[in-house]
Tab-separated table of C-alpha atoms and ligand atoms in Angstrom:
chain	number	residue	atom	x	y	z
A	1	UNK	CA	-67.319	41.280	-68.187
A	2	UNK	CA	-70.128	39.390	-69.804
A	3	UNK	CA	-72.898	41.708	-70.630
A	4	UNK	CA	-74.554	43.911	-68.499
A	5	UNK	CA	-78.183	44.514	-67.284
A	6	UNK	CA	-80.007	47.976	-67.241
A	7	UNK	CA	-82.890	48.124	-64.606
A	8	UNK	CA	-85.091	51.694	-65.167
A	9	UNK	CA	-83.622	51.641	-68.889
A	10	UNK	CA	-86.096	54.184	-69.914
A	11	UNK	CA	-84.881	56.205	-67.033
A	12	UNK	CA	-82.367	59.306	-67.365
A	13	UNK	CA	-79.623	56.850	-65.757
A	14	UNK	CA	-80.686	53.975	-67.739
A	15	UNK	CA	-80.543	55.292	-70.728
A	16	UNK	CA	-77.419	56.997	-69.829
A	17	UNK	CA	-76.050	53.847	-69.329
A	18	UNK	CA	-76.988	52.458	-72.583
A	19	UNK	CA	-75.171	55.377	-74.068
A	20	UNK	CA	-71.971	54.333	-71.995
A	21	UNK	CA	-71.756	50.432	-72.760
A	22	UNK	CA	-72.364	51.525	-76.444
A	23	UNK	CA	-69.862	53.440	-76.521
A	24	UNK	CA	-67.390	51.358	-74.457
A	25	UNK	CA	-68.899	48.593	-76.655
A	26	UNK	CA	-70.220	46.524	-73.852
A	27	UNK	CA	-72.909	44.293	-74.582
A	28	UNK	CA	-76.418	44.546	-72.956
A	29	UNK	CA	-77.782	41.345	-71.785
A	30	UNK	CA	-80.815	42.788	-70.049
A	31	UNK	CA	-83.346	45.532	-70.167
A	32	UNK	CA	-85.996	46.081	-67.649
A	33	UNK	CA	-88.426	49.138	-67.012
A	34	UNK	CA	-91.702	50.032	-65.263
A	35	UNK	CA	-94.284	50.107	-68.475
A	36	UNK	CA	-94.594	48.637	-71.701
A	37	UNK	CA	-93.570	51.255	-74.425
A	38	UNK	CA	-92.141	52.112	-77.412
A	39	UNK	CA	-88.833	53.007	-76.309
A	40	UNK	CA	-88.414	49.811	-74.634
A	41	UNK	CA	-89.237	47.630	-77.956
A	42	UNK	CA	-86.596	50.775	-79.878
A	43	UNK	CA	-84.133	49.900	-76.662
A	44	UNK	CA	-84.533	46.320	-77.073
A	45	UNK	CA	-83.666	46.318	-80.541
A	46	UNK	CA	-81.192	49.036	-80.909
A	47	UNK	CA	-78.997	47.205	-78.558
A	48	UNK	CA	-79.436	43.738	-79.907
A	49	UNK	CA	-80.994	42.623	-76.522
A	50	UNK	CA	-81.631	39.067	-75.465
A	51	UNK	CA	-84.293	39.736	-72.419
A	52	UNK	CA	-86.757	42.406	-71.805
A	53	UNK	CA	-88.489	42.621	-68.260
A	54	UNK	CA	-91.539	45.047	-67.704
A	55	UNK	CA	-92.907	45.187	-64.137
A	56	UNK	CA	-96.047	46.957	-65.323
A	57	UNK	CA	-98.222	47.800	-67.502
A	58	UNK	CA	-102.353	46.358	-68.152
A	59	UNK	CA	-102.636	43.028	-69.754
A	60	UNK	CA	-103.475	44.785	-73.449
A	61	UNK	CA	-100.460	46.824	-73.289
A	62	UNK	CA	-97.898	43.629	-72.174
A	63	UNK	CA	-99.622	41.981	-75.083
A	64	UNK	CA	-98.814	44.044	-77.799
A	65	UNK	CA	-95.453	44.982	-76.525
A	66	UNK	CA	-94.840	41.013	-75.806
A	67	UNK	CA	-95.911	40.054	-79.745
A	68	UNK	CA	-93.249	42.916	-80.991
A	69	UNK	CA	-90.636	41.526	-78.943
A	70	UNK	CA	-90.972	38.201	-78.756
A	71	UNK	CA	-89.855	35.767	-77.328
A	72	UNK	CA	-87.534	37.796	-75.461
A	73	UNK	CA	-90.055	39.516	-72.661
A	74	UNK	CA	-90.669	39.087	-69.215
A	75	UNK	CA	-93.491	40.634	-67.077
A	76	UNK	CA	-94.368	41.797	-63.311
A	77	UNK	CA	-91.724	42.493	-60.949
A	78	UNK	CA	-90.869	39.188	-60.387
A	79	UNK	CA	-89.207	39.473	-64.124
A	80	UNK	CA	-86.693	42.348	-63.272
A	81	UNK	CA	-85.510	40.396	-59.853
A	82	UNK	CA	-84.758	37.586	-62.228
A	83	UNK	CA	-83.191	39.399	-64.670
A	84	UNK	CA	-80.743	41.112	-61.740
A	85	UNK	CA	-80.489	37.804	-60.413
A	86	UNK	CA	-78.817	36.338	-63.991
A	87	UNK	CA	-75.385	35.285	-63.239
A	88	UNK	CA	-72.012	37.043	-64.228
A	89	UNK	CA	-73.679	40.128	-65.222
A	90	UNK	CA	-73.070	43.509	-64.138
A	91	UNK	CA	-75.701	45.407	-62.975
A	92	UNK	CA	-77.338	48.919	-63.414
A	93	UNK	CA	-79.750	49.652	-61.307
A	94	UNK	CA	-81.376	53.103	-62.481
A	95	UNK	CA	-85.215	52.139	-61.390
A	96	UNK	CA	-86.831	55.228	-59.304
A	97	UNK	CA	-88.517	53.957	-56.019
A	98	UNK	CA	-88.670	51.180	-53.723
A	99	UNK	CA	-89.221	49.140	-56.775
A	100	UNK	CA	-85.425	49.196	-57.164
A	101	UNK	CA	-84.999	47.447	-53.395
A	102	UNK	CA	-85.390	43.302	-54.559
A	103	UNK	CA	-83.566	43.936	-57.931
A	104	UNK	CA	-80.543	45.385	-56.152
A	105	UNK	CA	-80.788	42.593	-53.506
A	106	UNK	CA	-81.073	39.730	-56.387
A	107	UNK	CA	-78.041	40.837	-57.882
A	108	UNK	CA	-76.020	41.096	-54.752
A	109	UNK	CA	-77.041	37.772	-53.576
A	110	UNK	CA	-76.390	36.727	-57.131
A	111	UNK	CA	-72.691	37.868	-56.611
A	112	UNK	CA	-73.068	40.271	-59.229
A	113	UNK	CA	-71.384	43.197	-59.331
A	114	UNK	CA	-73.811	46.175	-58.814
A	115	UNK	CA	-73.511	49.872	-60.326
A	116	UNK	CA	-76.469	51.498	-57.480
A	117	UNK	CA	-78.596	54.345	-58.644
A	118	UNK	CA	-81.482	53.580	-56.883
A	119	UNK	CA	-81.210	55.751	-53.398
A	120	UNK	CA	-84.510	53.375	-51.602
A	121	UNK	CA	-82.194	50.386	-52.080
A	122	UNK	CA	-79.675	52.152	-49.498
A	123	UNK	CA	-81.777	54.437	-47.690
A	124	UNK	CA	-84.599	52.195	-46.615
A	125	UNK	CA	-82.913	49.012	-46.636
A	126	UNK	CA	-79.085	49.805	-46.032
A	127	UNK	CA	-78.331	46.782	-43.938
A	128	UNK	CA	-80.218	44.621	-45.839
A	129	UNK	CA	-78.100	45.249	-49.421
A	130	UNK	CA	-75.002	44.829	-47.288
A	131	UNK	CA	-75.899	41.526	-46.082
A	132	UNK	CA	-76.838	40.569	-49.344
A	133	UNK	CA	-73.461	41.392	-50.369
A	134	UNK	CA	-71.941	39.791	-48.058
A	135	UNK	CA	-73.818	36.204	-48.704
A	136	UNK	CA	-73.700	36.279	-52.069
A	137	UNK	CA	-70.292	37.823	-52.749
A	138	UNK	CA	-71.650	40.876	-54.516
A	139	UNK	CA	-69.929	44.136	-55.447
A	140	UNK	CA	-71.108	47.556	-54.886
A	141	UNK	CA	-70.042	50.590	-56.548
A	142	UNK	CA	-72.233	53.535	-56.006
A	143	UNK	CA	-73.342	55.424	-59.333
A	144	UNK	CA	-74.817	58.582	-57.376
A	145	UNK	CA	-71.978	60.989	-58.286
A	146	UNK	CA	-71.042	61.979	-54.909
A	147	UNK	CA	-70.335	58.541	-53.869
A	148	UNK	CA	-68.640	57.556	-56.803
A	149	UNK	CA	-66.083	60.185	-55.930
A	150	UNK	CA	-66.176	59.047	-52.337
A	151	UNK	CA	-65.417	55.822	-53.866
A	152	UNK	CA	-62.666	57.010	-55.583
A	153	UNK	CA	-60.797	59.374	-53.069
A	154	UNK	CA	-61.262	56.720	-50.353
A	155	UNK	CA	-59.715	54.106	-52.485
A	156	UNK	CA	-56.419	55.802	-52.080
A	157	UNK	CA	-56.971	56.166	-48.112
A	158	UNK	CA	-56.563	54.261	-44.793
A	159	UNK	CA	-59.563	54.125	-43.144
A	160	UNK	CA	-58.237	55.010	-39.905
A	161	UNK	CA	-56.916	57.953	-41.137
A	162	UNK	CA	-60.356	59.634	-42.688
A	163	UNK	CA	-61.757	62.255	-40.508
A	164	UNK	CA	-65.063	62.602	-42.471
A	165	UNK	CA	-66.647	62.461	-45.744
A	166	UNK	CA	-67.739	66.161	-47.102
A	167	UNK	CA	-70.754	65.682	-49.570
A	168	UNK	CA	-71.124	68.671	-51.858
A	169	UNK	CA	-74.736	69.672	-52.878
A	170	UNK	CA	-75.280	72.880	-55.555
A	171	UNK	CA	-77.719	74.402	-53.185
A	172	UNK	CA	-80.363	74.231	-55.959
A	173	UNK	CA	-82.850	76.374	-57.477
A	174	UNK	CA	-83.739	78.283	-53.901
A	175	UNK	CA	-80.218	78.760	-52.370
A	176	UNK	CA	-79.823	81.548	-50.910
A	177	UNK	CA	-83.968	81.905	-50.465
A	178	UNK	CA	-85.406	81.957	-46.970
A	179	UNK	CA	-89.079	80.384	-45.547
A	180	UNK	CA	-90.846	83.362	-46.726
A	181	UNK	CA	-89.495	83.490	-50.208
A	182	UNK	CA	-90.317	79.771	-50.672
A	183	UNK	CA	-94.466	79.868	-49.596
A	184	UNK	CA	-95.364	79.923	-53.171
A	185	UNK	CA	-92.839	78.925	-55.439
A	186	UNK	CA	-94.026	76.610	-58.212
A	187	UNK	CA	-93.013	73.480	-59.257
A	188	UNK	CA	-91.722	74.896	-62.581
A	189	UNK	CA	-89.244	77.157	-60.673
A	190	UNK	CA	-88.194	73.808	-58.473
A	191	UNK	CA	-87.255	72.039	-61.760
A	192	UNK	CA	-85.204	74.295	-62.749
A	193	UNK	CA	-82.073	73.112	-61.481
A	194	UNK	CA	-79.171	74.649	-61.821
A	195	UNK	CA	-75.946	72.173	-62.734
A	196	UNK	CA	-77.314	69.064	-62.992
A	197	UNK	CA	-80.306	67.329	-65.794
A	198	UNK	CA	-82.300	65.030	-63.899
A	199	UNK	CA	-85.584	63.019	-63.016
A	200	UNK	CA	-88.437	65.055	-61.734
A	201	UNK	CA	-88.024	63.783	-58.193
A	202	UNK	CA	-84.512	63.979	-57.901
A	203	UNK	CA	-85.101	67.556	-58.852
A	204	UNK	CA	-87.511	68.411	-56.377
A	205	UNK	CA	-85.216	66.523	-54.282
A	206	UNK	CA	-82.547	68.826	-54.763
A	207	UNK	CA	-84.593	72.092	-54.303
A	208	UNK	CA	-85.125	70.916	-50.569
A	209	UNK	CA	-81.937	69.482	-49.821
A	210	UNK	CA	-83.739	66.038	-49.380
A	211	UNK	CA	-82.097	64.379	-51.786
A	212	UNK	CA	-78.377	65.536	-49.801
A	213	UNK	CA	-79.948	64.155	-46.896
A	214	UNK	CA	-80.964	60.746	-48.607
A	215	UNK	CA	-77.096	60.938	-49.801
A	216	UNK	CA	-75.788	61.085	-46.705
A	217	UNK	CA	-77.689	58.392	-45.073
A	218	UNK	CA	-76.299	55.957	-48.417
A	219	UNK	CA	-72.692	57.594	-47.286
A	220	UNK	CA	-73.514	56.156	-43.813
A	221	UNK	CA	-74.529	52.483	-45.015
A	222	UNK	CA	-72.133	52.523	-47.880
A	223	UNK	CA	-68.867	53.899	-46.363
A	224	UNK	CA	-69.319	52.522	-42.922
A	225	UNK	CA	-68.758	56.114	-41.210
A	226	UNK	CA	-71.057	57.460	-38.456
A	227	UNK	CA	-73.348	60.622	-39.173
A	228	UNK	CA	-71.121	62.691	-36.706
A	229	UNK	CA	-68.561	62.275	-39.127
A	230	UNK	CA	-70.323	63.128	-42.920
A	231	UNK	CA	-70.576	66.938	-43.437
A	232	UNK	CA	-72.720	68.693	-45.944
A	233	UNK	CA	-71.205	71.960	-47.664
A	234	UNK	CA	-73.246	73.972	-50.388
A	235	UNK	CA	-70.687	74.403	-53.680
A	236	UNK	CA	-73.187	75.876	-56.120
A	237	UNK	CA	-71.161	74.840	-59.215
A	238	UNK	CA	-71.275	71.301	-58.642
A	239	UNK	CA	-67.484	70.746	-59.909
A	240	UNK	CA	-66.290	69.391	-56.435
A	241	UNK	CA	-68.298	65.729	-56.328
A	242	UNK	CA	-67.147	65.330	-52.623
A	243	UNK	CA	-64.062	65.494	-50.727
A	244	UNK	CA	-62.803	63.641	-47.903
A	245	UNK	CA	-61.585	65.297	-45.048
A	246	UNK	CA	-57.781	63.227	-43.139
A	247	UNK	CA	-56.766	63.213	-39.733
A	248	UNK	CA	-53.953	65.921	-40.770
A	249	UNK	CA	-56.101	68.575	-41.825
A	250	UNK	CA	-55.640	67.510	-45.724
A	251	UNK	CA	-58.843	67.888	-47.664
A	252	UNK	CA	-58.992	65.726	-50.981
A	253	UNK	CA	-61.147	66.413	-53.691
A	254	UNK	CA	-62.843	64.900	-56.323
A	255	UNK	CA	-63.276	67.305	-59.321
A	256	UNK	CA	-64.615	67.156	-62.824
A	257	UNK	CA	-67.458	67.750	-65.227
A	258	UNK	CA	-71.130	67.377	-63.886
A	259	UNK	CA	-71.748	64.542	-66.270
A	260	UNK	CA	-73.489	61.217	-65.093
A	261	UNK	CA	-71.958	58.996	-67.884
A	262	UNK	CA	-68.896	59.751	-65.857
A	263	UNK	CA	-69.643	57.645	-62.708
A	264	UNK	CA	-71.772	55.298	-64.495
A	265	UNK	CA	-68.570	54.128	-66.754
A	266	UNK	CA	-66.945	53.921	-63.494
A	267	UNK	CA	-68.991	51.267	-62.367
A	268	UNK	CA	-68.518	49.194	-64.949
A	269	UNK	CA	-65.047	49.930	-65.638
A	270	UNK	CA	-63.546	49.874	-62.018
A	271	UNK	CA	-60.948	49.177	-60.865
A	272	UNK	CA	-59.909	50.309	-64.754
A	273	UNK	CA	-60.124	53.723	-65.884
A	274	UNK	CA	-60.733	54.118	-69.412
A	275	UNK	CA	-61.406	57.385	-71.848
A	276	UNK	CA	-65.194	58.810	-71.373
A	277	UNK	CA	-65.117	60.322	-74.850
A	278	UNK	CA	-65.244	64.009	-73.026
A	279	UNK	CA	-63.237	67.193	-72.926
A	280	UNK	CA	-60.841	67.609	-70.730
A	281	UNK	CA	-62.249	69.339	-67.696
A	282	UNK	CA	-60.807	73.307	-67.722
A	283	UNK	CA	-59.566	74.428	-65.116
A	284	UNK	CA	-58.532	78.109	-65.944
A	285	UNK	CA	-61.271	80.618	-65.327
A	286	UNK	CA	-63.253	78.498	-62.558
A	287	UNK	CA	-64.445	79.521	-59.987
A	288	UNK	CA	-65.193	77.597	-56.566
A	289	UNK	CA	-67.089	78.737	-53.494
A	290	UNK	CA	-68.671	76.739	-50.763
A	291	UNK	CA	-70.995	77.622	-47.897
A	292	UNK	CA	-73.306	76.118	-44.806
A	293	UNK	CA	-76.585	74.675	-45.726
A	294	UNK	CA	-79.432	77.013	-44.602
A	295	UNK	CA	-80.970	73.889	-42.283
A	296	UNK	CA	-83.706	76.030	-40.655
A	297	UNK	CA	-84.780	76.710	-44.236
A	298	UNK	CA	-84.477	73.735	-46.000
A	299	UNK	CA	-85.402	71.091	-42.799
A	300	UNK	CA	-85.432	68.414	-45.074
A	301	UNK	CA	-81.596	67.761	-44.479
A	302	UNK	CA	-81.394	67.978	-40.654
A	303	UNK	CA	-84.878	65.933	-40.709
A	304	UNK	CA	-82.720	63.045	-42.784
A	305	UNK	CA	-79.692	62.951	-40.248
A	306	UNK	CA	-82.088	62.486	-37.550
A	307	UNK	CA	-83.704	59.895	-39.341
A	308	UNK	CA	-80.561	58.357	-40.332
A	309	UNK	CA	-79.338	58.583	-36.363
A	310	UNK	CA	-82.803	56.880	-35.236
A	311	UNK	CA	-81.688	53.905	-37.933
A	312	UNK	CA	-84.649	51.165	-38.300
A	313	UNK	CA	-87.673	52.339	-40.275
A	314	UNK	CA	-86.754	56.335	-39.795
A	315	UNK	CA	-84.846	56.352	-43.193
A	316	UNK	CA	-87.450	54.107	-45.158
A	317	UNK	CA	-90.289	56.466	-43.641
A	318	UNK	CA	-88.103	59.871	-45.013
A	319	UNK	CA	-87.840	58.136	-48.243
A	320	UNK	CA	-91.452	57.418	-48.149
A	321	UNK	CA	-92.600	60.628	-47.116
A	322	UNK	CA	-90.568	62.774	-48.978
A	323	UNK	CA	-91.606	60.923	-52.023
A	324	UNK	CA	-95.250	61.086	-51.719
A	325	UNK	CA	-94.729	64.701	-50.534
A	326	UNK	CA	-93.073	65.298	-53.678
A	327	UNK	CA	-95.425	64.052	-56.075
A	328	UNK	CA	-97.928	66.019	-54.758
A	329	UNK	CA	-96.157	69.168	-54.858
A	330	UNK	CA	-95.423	68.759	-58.281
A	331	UNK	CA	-99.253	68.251	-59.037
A	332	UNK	CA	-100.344	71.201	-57.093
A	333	UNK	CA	-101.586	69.845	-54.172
A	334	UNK	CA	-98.853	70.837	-51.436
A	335	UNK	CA	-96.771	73.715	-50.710
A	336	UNK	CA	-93.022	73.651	-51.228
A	337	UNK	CA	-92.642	73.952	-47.545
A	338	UNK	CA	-94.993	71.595	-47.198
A	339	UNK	CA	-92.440	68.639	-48.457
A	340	UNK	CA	-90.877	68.926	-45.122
A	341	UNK	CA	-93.865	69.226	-42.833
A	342	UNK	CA	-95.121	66.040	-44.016
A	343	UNK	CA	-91.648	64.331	-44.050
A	344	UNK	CA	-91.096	65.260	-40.159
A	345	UNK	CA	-95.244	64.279	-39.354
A	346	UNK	CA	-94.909	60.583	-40.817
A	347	UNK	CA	-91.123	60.235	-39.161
A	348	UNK	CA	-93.086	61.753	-35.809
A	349	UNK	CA	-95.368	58.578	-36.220
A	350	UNK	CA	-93.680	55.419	-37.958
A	351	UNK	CA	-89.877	56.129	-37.334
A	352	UNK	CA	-90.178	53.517	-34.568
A	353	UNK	CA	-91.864	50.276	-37.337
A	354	UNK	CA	-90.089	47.100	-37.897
A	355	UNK	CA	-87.637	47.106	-40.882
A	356	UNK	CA	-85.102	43.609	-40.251
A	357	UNK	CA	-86.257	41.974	-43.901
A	358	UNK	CA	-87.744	43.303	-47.062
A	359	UNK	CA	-90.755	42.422	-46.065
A	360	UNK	CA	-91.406	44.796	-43.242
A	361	UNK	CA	-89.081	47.452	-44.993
A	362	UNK	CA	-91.751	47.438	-48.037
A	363	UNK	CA	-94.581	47.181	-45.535
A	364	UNK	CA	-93.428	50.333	-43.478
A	365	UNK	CA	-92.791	51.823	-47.081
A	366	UNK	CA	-96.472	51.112	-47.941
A	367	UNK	CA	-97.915	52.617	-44.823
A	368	UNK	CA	-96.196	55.607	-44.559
A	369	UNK	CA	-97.192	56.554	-48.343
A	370	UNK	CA	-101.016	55.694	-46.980
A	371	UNK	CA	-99.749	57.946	-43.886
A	372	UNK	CA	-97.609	60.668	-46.151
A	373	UNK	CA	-100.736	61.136	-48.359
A	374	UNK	CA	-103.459	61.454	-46.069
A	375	UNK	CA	-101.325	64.289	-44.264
A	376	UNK	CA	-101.759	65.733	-47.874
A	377	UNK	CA	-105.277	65.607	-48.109
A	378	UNK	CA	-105.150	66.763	-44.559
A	379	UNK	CA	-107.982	64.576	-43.685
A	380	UNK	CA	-105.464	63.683	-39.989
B	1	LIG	MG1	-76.060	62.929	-56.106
């Protein structure tokens, strides 16, 4: 491997990932985040890094962030598609939002191989990152944790003998809570997950079940395997990643610490295995339970299969939605329950917009956000 390149480095998976190539002792050819700040000029430095890209950020604060780092930065977006785009590099992609869509389809076209993150890449552009794959000899290896460990158990597996993929999602802060427990829960209590430590959306995500049903639309586009066949079971403790389900009735499992580094160093490591540095994973005293998801309650999940079944736009509009939806719940301005209302309004309206190049797909990203945060302000 010649270096590798950390998009969203000032992210929690970025800077996760920085604390896996140190310690594997891979170098780190690239850095790229949203803003100019400190901890990109500490990053930058700490890691001995020959290119910085910033995608925003106001003219003053590029300035003063370019004249500490030199030479060495980039800026706008166009910057961090170049710097995926570098050749023989291996790719993070940690960046939150569609921002992380032309990055991960630079380095894929770039034939690079590509540790994912980003959900939007998949999500609202699934056919798109495969085709860039294709074309430009790419690798993907997902870095969500789930499908890491579908990754892994499918490795082992002919494809004509998988009967489905079972995701496993902890349930959240609210599992176990029904519609009228949930009218005025605050965004404090939806933060406060329970397993895993994670960005504020992803969070939120998680408290709704969105994020599952963002997951199992990138199951669909990654693994190839129809939404009949991906299941969603509720495993509170997070230990079980995933398991896939064989044509015999066998169930295999994929089990080990909730600890991000882990698939991360998988991505760069594959097909090699090497030590993580960690504990070994206990197994005595453990205990494992599983249930349904609560679907009438949290309708964010069965609103994501649909919108993964409709295909086109639908999944780009979810993502939208939810995300917009999201933010504003966290500032104040929507209900909990109101995340899913405003998901299934926008789907009800833009599920059917063009989506066949980046173009459109960041187009019908754009206008359901206008759509998404008008429902909001409830001025439709
Ligand atoms: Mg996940």
């Amino acid at each position: 491997m010649s270096g590798v390149v950390v998009l969203g480095a000032t992210g929690s998976i970025g800077l996760q990932a920085l604390d896996v190539c140190e310690r594997l002792g891979l170098e780190v050819v690239g850095l790229a985040s949203g803003r100019p700040s400190r901890q990109i000029l500490e990053l930058s430095t700490r890691f001995s890094t020959s290119a910085v890209a910033v995608s925003g950020g106001s003219g003053e604060e590029r300035s003063e962030l370019a004249a500490a780092i030199g030479q060495r930065a980039e800026f706008g977006a166009d910057a961090v598609v170049a710097m995926a785009a570098k050749t023989g590099v291996t790719v993070v992609n940690g960046i939150v939002g569609a921002a992380g869509l032309r990055p991960s389809i630079a380095a894929l076209e770039a034939g690079n191989r590509l540790g994912l993150a980003n959900k939007e890449s998949l999500v609202a552009a699934g056919p798109l990152v495969l085709d860039a794959a294709r074309r430009g000899g790419g690798e993907l290896i997902p870095v969500d944790s789930e499908h890491s460990a579908l990754h892994q158990l499918l490795s082992g597996v002919d494809r004509s003998e998988v009967a489905s993929l079972v995701i496993t999602a902890s349930g959240g802060p609210f599992l176990g809570k029904k519609r009228p427990d949930l009218e005025d829960v605050t965004p404090a209590q939806a933060m406060a997950h329970p397993t895993w430590t994670m960005g504020g959306r992803i969070t939120v995500d998680s408290a709704t079940l969105a994020n599952k049903g963002l997951e199992v639309i990138e199951a669909h586009v990654l693994f190839g395997v129809d939404f009949d066949q991906i299941e969603v079971v509720i495993h509170p403790q997070s230990l079980v990643h995933s398991f896939v389900r064989l044509t015999d009735g066998a169930l295999l499992a994929h089990v080990g610490h909730t600890d991000m580094r882990i698939p991360i160093q998988y991505a760069l490591t594959y097909p090699e295995r090497t030590n993580a540095g960690l504990d070994p994973f206990e197994l005595a005293g453990r205990t494992l339970s599983f249930e349904e998801p609560d679907t009438d309650t949290f309708s964010a999940l069965p609103l994501a299969f649909a919108a993964g079944r409709a295909g086109g736009a639908a999944p780009a509009v979810f993502n939208a939605a939810d995300e917009v939806a999201v933010a504003a719940f966290v500032q104040g301005r929507l209900g909990f329950l109101g995340i899913a209302g405003v998901i299934e309004r926008t789907l009800a309206d833009l599920a059917g917009e063009p989506a066949a190049s980046i173009d459109e797909v960041l187009e019908t990203d754009r206008r359901a956000r206008q759509l998404a945060a008008s429902l909001v302000a409830g001025v439709c």
